């Protein structure tokens, strides 16, 4: 028996999000965003100085020495001018 409870979708894995509990599909976080915990309803923007270069990222990475990123939500860092 279902005991009258609504169907609950399994939480999305880290790197994915579900916009509402009424949905049944998980979407990957866009490059420049991440979700580190399962069950996210939104992805978090990478802050200044960090990037996430692929879809479904679970964390942002620091820019390497000689690179910078002056904006949030960036998929990659930029090489410093010489």
PDB file of C-alpha atoms in Angstrom:
ATOM      1  CA  UNK A   1       0.000   0.000   0.000  1.00  0.00           C
ATOM      2  CA  UNK A   2       1.112   3.552  -0.548  1.00  0.00           C
ATOM      3  CA  UNK A   3      -0.362   4.761   2.772  1.00  0.00           C
ATOM      4  CA  UNK A   4      -1.598   7.856   0.926  1.00  0.00           C
ATOM      5  CA  UNK A   5       1.871   9.402   0.744  1.00  0.00           C
ATOM      6  CA  UNK A   6       2.920  11.328  -2.359  1.00  0.00           C
ATOM      7  CA  UNK A   7       5.683   9.851  -4.513  1.00  0.00           C
ATOM      8  CA  UNK A   8       9.016  11.376  -3.564  1.00  0.00           C
ATOM      9  CA  UNK A   9      11.800  11.374  -6.138  1.00  0.00           C
ATOM     10  CA  UNK A  10      15.232  10.289  -4.999  1.00  0.00           C
ATOM     11  CA  UNK A  11      17.491  13.266  -4.295  1.00  0.00           C
ATOM     12  CA  UNK A  12      19.844  14.289  -7.063  1.00  0.00           C
ATOM     13  CA  UNK A  13      23.477  13.376  -6.627  1.00  0.00           C
ATOM     14  CA  UNK A  14      26.114  16.043  -5.978  1.00  0.00           C
ATOM     15  CA  UNK A  15      26.758  18.128  -9.103  1.00  0.00           C
ATOM     16  CA  UNK A  16      23.077  18.022 -10.070  1.00  0.00           C
ATOM     17  CA  UNK A  17      19.924  19.833  -8.947  1.00  0.00           C
ATOM     18  CA  UNK A  18      16.156  19.464  -9.079  1.00  0.00           C
ATOM     19  CA  UNK A  19      14.258  22.762  -9.341  1.00  0.00           C
ATOM     20  CA  UNK A  20      11.237  21.575  -7.374  1.00  0.00           C
ATOM     21  CA  UNK A  21      10.075  18.510  -5.513  1.00  0.00           C
ATOM     22  CA  UNK A  22       7.381  18.066  -8.161  1.00  0.00           C
ATOM     23  CA  UNK A  23      10.031  17.267 -10.767  1.00  0.00           C
ATOM     24  CA  UNK A  24      11.469  13.835 -11.345  1.00  0.00           C
ATOM     25  CA  UNK A  25      14.491  14.822 -13.456  1.00  0.00           C
ATOM     26  CA  UNK A  26      17.878  16.005 -12.211  1.00  0.00           C
ATOM     27  CA  UNK A  27      19.807  18.609 -14.193  1.00  0.00           C
ATOM     28  CA  UNK A  28      23.608  19.050 -14.176  1.00  0.00           C
ATOM     29  CA  UNK A  29      25.011  22.246 -12.716  1.00  0.00           C
ATOM     30  CA  UNK A  30      26.263  24.572 -15.459  1.00  0.00           C
ATOM     31  CA  UNK A  31      29.997  25.286 -15.813  1.00  0.00           C
ATOM     32  CA  UNK A  32      30.905  27.974 -13.285  1.00  0.00           C
ATOM     33  CA  UNK A  33      28.488  26.521 -10.721  1.00  0.00           C
ATOM     34  CA  UNK A  34      28.482  23.498  -8.401  1.00  0.00           C
ATOM     35  CA  UNK A  35      26.544  21.544  -5.815  1.00  0.00           C
ATOM     36  CA  UNK A  36      28.588  19.642  -3.273  1.00  0.00           C
ATOM     37  CA  UNK A  37      25.744  17.886  -1.473  1.00  0.00           C
ATOM     38  CA  UNK A  38      23.084  15.520  -2.851  1.00  0.00           C
ATOM     39  CA  UNK A  39      19.534  16.887  -2.995  1.00  0.00           C
ATOM     40  CA  UNK A  40      20.338  20.436  -4.164  1.00  0.00           C
ATOM     41  CA  UNK A  41      17.485  22.588  -5.472  1.00  0.00           C
ATOM     42  CA  UNK A  42      19.901  25.133  -6.990  1.00  0.00           C
ATOM     43  CA  UNK A  43      23.570  25.212  -7.933  1.00  0.00           C
ATOM     44  CA  UNK A  44      25.950  27.627  -6.217  1.00  0.00           C
ATOM     45  CA  UNK A  45      28.048  30.112  -8.204  1.00  0.00           C
ATOM     46  CA  UNK A  46      31.813  29.728  -7.952  1.00  0.00           C
ATOM     47  CA  UNK A  47      33.206  32.832  -6.240  1.00  0.00           C
ATOM     48  CA  UNK A  48      35.820  35.245  -7.566  1.00  0.00           C
ATOM     49  CA  UNK A  49      39.221  33.512  -7.818  1.00  0.00           C
ATOM     50  CA  UNK A  50      37.730  30.071  -8.462  1.00  0.00           C
ATOM     51  CA  UNK A  51      36.192  28.218 -11.401  1.00  0.00           C
ATOM     52  CA  UNK A  52      34.334  25.037 -12.370  1.00  0.00           C
ATOM     53  CA  UNK A  53      35.082  24.050 -15.937  1.00  0.00           C
ATOM     54  CA  UNK A  54      32.572  21.314 -16.590  1.00  0.00           C
ATOM     55  CA  UNK A  55      28.929  20.486 -16.076  1.00  0.00           C
ATOM     56  CA  UNK A  56      27.947  18.609 -12.925  1.00  0.00           C
ATOM     57  CA  UNK A  57      30.813  20.006 -10.815  1.00  0.00           C
ATOM     58  CA  UNK A  58      30.804  19.168  -7.127  1.00  0.00           C
ATOM     59  CA  UNK A  59      33.300  21.899  -6.180  1.00  0.00           C
ATOM     60  CA  UNK A  60      35.087  24.950  -7.524  1.00  0.00           C
ATOM     61  CA  UNK A  61      38.849  24.959  -7.934  1.00  0.00           C
ATOM     62  CA  UNK A  62      41.255  27.776  -7.126  1.00  0.00           C
ATOM     63  CA  UNK A  63      42.867  29.584 -10.021  1.00  0.00           C
ATOM     64  CA  UNK A  64      46.438  28.397 -10.546  1.00  0.00           C
ATOM     65  CA  UNK A  65      49.454  30.665  -9.964  1.00  0.00           C
ATOM     66  CA  UNK A  66      49.631  33.077 -12.893  1.00  0.00           C
ATOM     67  CA  UNK A  67      45.857  32.996 -13.415  1.00  0.00           C
ATOM     68  CA  UNK A  68      43.025  35.126 -12.100  1.00  0.00           C
ATOM     69  CA  UNK A  69      39.266  35.274 -12.167  1.00  0.00           C
ATOM     70  CA  UNK A  70      37.707  38.647 -11.310  1.00  0.00           C
ATOM     71  CA  UNK A  71      34.092  37.478 -11.746  1.00  0.00           C
ATOM     72  CA  UNK A  72      31.885  34.857 -10.092  1.00  0.00           C
ATOM     73  CA  UNK A  73      30.320  31.964 -12.041  1.00  0.00           C
ATOM     74  CA  UNK A  74      33.214  31.458 -14.431  1.00  0.00           C
ATOM     75  CA  UNK A  75      34.046  28.153 -16.148  1.00  0.00           C
ATOM     76  CA  UNK A  76      37.773  28.911 -16.276  1.00  0.00           C
ATOM     77  CA  UNK A  77      40.421  31.248 -14.964  1.00  0.00           C
ATOM     78  CA  UNK A  78      42.283  33.693 -17.206  1.00  0.00           C
ATOM     79  CA  UNK A  79      46.034  33.870 -17.633  1.00  0.00           C
ATOM     80  CA  UNK A  80      47.539  36.977 -16.080  1.00  0.00           C
ATOM     81  CA  UNK A  81      48.862  39.510 -18.603  1.00  0.00           C
ATOM     82  CA  UNK A  82      52.633  39.506 -18.943  1.00  0.00           C
TER      83      UNK A  82
END
